[in-house]
Amino acid sequence: MSLFDLTGKVAVVTGGNSGIGLGIAHGLVECGATVVVSGRDEAKLEAAVAELNAQREGSASGLPCDVADAAQVKGLIDEVVARLGTINILVNNAGIGIRKRPEDYSIEEWYRLVDTNLTSVFLCCQAVYPVMKQAGGGKIVNTGSMASLFGHPFAAIYAATKGGVVQLGRSLAIAWAPDNIQVNAILPGWIDTPMTMAARDYMKELHDRVLVRTPAGRWGPPADMAGTACFLASPASDFVTGTAIPVDGGYSIHMP
């Protein structure tokens, strides 16, 4: 199991205070990493840290950050390095969704989605790069989506950002391969989170449609993301870079 051992590694998980990010953080803690979760909601951040430390005492801490703000991102990375010495793993998970038809979006909503879902990934990757280079390498795991693969009439901007996350990751993977930094993405299927609960409220038929389309016949809990994320954060994936792995119960391969 040494291939998957993260003992002594420092991981930062943006959007790590709930949902998929918290599920990934639990997996990283289980594999031995020291985890710093970040988010804008400090109450949720405090609760997430308590939950992670209940899993393994002293394994987690939290730092508030708006990842769409370049100065705050630099402050986050600098603070983690000051506290823990380095950063070996970055999980870019922070994201939002706004559901409406494309002709109904405002330009302010465009910028909000792009800044939170895509610009933030660039900012975090750019900020952590010199830290990982100095350490001799590192792992970056970006959270994409089924919308990285498919269009959606009620999530056009979200789909554009998540497609961009995958393409940005591929470009960084090529650029930073000589520095022993692997950059990959996971593409969650329909996961039971507060964000997808809002989608189910918006589209009443969504729950049943997902069950029909997903060969596994269920929605995934956030914990289903942990295994693939931990693989991509571990030495087991040292020759894997620039890829995007669907974790979706078969949703993306099934044409109902």
Coordinates of C-alpha atoms in Angstrom, one line a residue:
M1 CA 0.0 0.0 0.0
S2 CA 3.0 2.3 0.0
L3 CA 2.0 3.4 -3.5
F4 CA -1.0 5.1 -2.0
D5 CA 0.6 6.2 1.3
L6 CA 0.3 10.0 1.8
T7 CA 1.9 10.1 5.2
G8 CA 4.0 13.3 5.6
K9 CA 2.3 15.0 2.6
V10 CA 0.5 18.3 2.9
A11 CA -2.7 18.8 0.9
V12 CA -4.8 21.9 0.2
V13 CA -8.4 21.3 -0.8
T14 CA -10.4 24.4 -2.0
G15 CA -14.1 24.2 -1.4
G16 CA -13.2 21.5 1.1
N17 CA -15.8 22.5 3.7
S18 CA -18.7 20.5 2.3
G19 CA -19.8 18.1 -0.5
I20 CA -17.3 16.6 -2.9
G21 CA -14.4 18.6 -1.4
L22 CA -15.0 17.3 2.1
G23 CA -15.4 13.8 0.8
I24 CA -12.0 14.1 -0.9
A25 CA -10.5 15.6 2.2
H26 CA -11.7 12.6 4.2
G27 CA -9.9 10.3 1.8
L28 CA -6.7 12.2 1.9
V29 CA -6.8 12.1 5.7
E30 CA -7.4 8.3 5.6
C31 CA -4.3 7.9 3.4
G32 CA -2.2 9.8 5.9
A33 CA -2.0 13.4 4.6
T34 CA -2.2 16.6 6.6
V35 CA -5.0 18.5 5.0
V36 CA -5.9 22.2 4.9
V37 CA -9.4 22.9 3.7
S38 CA -10.4 26.3 2.5
G39 CA -13.8 28.0 1.8
R40 CA -15.6 31.2 2.2
D41 CA -18.1 30.0 4.8
E42 CA -16.2 30.1 8.1
A43 CA -18.9 28.2 10.1
K44 CA -18.9 25.4 7.6
L45 CA -15.1 25.4 7.5
E46 CA -14.9 25.0 11.3
A47 CA -17.4 22.1 11.2
A48 CA -15.4 20.4 8.4
V49 CA -12.2 20.7 10.3
A50 CA -13.8 19.2 13.4
E51 CA -15.2 16.3 11.4
L52 CA -11.8 15.6 9.8
N53 CA -9.9 15.8 13.1
A54 CA -12.4 13.4 14.6
Q55 CA -11.3 11.0 11.9
R56 CA -7.7 11.5 12.8
E57 CA -6.6 13.9 15.5
G58 CA -4.5 16.8 14.3
S59 CA -4.9 15.9 10.6
A60 CA -6.7 19.0 9.4
S61 CA -6.9 22.7 9.7
G62 CA -8.9 25.4 7.9
L63 CA -8.2 28.7 6.2
P64 CA -10.9 31.0 4.8
C65 CA -10.3 32.1 1.2
D66 CA -12.2 33.5 -1.8
V67 CA -10.4 31.6 -4.5
A68 CA -11.6 34.1 -7.2
D69 CA -9.4 36.7 -5.5
A70 CA -5.7 36.5 -6.5
A71 CA -4.5 38.2 -3.3
Q72 CA -6.4 35.8 -1.1
V73 CA -5.2 32.8 -3.1
K74 CA -1.5 34.0 -2.6
G75 CA -2.2 34.5 1.0
L76 CA -3.7 31.0 1.4
I77 CA -0.7 29.3 -0.2
D78 CA 1.8 31.5 1.7
E79 CA 0.1 30.7 5.0
V80 CA 0.0 27.0 4.4
V81 CA 3.7 27.0 3.6
A82 CA 4.5 29.1 6.6
R83 CA 2.6 26.7 8.9
L84 CA 3.5 23.3 7.4
G85 CA 6.6 23.9 5.3
T86 CA 5.4 23.0 1.8
I87 CA 2.4 21.8 -0.3
N88 CA 2.6 18.5 -2.0
I89 CA -1.1 18.2 -3.2
L90 CA -3.5 20.8 -4.4
V91 CA -7.2 19.8 -5.0
N92 CA -9.0 22.6 -6.9
N93 CA -12.6 21.8 -6.0
A94 CA -14.3 25.2 -5.3
G95 CA -17.2 25.8 -7.6
I96 CA -20.7 27.2 -8.0
G97 CA -23.6 26.7 -10.4
I98 CA -26.4 29.1 -11.6
R99 CA -29.1 27.4 -13.6
K100 CA -31.1 29.2 -16.3
R101 CA -31.4 29.4 -20.0
P102 CA -28.3 31.0 -21.7
E103 CA -30.3 34.0 -23.0
D104 CA -31.3 34.8 -19.4
Y105 CA -27.9 35.1 -17.8
S106 CA -26.5 38.5 -16.9
I107 CA -22.9 39.4 -17.7
E108 CA -22.3 39.6 -13.9
E109 CA -23.4 36.0 -13.6
W110 CA -21.0 35.1 -16.4
Y111 CA -18.1 36.6 -14.6
R112 CA -19.1 35.2 -11.2
L113 CA -19.2 31.6 -12.7
V114 CA -16.0 32.0 -14.7
D115 CA -14.1 33.6 -11.9
T116 CA -15.2 31.0 -9.3
N117 CA -15.0 27.9 -11.4
L118 CA -12.1 28.5 -13.8
T119 CA -10.1 31.6 -12.9
S120 CA -9.7 30.2 -9.4
V121 CA -8.1 27.0 -10.7
F122 CA -5.6 29.0 -12.7
L123 CA -4.8 31.3 -9.7
C124 CA -4.3 28.4 -7.3
C125 CA -2.2 26.4 -9.7
Q126 CA 0.0 29.4 -10.5
A127 CA 0.4 30.2 -6.8
V128 CA 1.4 26.7 -5.8
Y129 CA 3.7 26.0 -8.8
P130 CA 6.9 27.5 -7.3
V131 CA 6.3 25.7 -4.0
M132 CA 5.9 22.3 -5.8
K133 CA 8.9 23.0 -8.0
Q134 CA 11.1 23.7 -5.0
A135 CA 9.8 20.5 -3.4
G136 CA 10.8 18.5 -6.4
G137 CA 7.3 17.8 -7.6
G138 CA 3.7 17.6 -6.7
K139 CA 0.1 16.6 -7.5
I140 CA -2.7 18.8 -8.7
V141 CA -6.2 17.4 -8.9
N142 CA -8.9 19.5 -10.5
T143 CA -12.6 18.8 -10.1
G144 CA -14.4 18.9 -13.5
S145 CA -17.9 17.6 -14.1
M146 CA -20.0 15.7 -16.5
A147 CA -20.5 19.2 -18.0
S148 CA -16.8 18.9 -19.0
L149 CA -18.0 16.4 -21.5
F150 CA -21.6 17.4 -22.3
G151 CA -23.5 20.6 -23.0
H152 CA -26.5 21.6 -21.0
P153 CA -29.3 24.0 -21.9
F154 CA -29.7 25.2 -18.3
A155 CA -26.0 25.4 -17.4
A156 CA -24.2 26.8 -20.5
I157 CA -21.7 28.9 -18.5
Y158 CA -21.0 26.2 -15.9
A159 CA -20.3 23.7 -18.8
A160 CA -17.9 26.2 -20.4
T161 CA -16.0 26.6 -17.1
K162 CA -15.8 22.9 -16.5
G163 CA -14.6 22.2 -20.0
G164 CA -12.0 24.9 -19.5
V165 CA -10.8 23.3 -16.2
V166 CA -10.0 20.1 -18.2
Q167 CA -8.2 21.9 -21.0
L168 CA -6.3 24.1 -18.6
G169 CA -5.2 21.1 -16.7
R170 CA -3.9 19.4 -19.8
S171 CA -1.9 22.4 -20.7
L172 CA -0.4 22.7 -17.3
A173 CA 0.4 19.0 -17.3
I174 CA 2.5 19.5 -20.4
A175 CA 4.2 22.6 -19.2
W176 CA 5.0 21.3 -15.7
A177 CA 5.9 17.7 -16.5
P178 CA 9.7 18.5 -16.4
D179 CA 9.2 19.7 -12.8
N180 CA 7.6 16.4 -11.8
I181 CA 4.2 18.0 -11.3
Q182 CA 1.2 15.9 -12.4
V183 CA -2.0 17.6 -13.2
N184 CA -5.2 15.6 -13.6
A185 CA -9.0 16.0 -13.2
I186 CA -11.8 14.0 -11.8
L187 CA -15.2 14.3 -13.5
P188 CA -17.9 13.6 -10.9
G189 CA -21.2 12.2 -12.1
W190 CA -24.4 13.0 -10.2
I191 CA -23.2 13.2 -6.6
D192 CA -25.6 13.9 -3.7
T193 CA -24.4 17.4 -2.5
P194 CA -26.1 20.7 -1.6
M195 CA -25.3 21.9 -5.2
T196 CA -27.1 19.0 -6.8
M197 CA -30.0 19.3 -4.3
A198 CA -30.5 22.8 -5.7
A199 CA -30.5 21.2 -9.2
R200 CA -33.2 18.7 -8.2
D201 CA -35.3 21.5 -6.8
Y202 CA -34.9 23.3 -10.1
M203 CA -35.7 20.2 -12.3
K204 CA -38.2 18.0 -10.5
E205 CA -37.6 15.1 -12.9
L206 CA -33.8 15.1 -12.5
H207 CA -33.6 12.5 -9.7
D208 CA -35.4 9.8 -11.7
R209 CA -33.6 10.7 -15.0
V210 CA -30.2 10.3 -13.3
L211 CA -31.2 6.8 -12.0
V212 CA -32.3 5.7 -15.5
R213 CA -29.1 7.0 -17.2
T214 CA -26.6 5.7 -14.5
P215 CA -25.9 2.0 -14.9
A216 CA -24.9 1.8 -11.2
G217 CA -28.6 2.8 -10.5
R218 CA -27.9 5.3 -7.8
W219 CA -26.5 8.8 -7.0
G220 CA -23.0 8.9 -5.6
P221 CA -22.1 10.1 -2.1
P222 CA -19.2 12.5 -1.9
A223 CA -17.1 9.6 -0.5
D224 CA -17.2 8.0 -3.9
M225 CA -14.8 10.8 -5.2
A226 CA -12.1 10.0 -2.5
G227 CA -10.6 6.9 -4.1
T228 CA -9.8 8.4 -7.5
A229 CA -8.6 11.7 -5.9
C230 CA -6.3 9.8 -3.6
F231 CA -4.9 7.8 -6.5
L232 CA -4.2 11.0 -8.4
A233 CA -2.6 12.5 -5.3
S234 CA -0.4 9.5 -4.6
P235 CA 2.8 8.0 -6.0
A236 CA 0.6 5.4 -7.7
S237 CA -0.2 8.0 -10.4
D238 CA 3.3 9.3 -11.0
F239 CA 3.1 8.4 -14.8
V240 CA -0.5 9.7 -15.1
T241 CA -0.9 13.3 -16.2
G242 CA -3.2 15.5 -18.3
T243 CA -6.1 13.0 -18.0
A244 CA -9.7 13.4 -16.8
I245 CA -11.3 10.5 -15.1
P246 CA -15.1 10.2 -15.0
V247 CA -16.3 9.0 -11.6
D248 CA -19.9 8.6 -12.5
G249 CA -21.3 5.1 -12.0
G250 CA -21.2 4.7 -15.8
Y251 CA -23.3 7.8 -16.6
S252 CA -21.0 9.1 -19.3
I253 CA -20.9 5.7 -21.2
H254 CA -24.6 5.0 -21.3
M255 CA -26.9 6.2 -24.0
P256 CA -30.4 5.3 -22.6

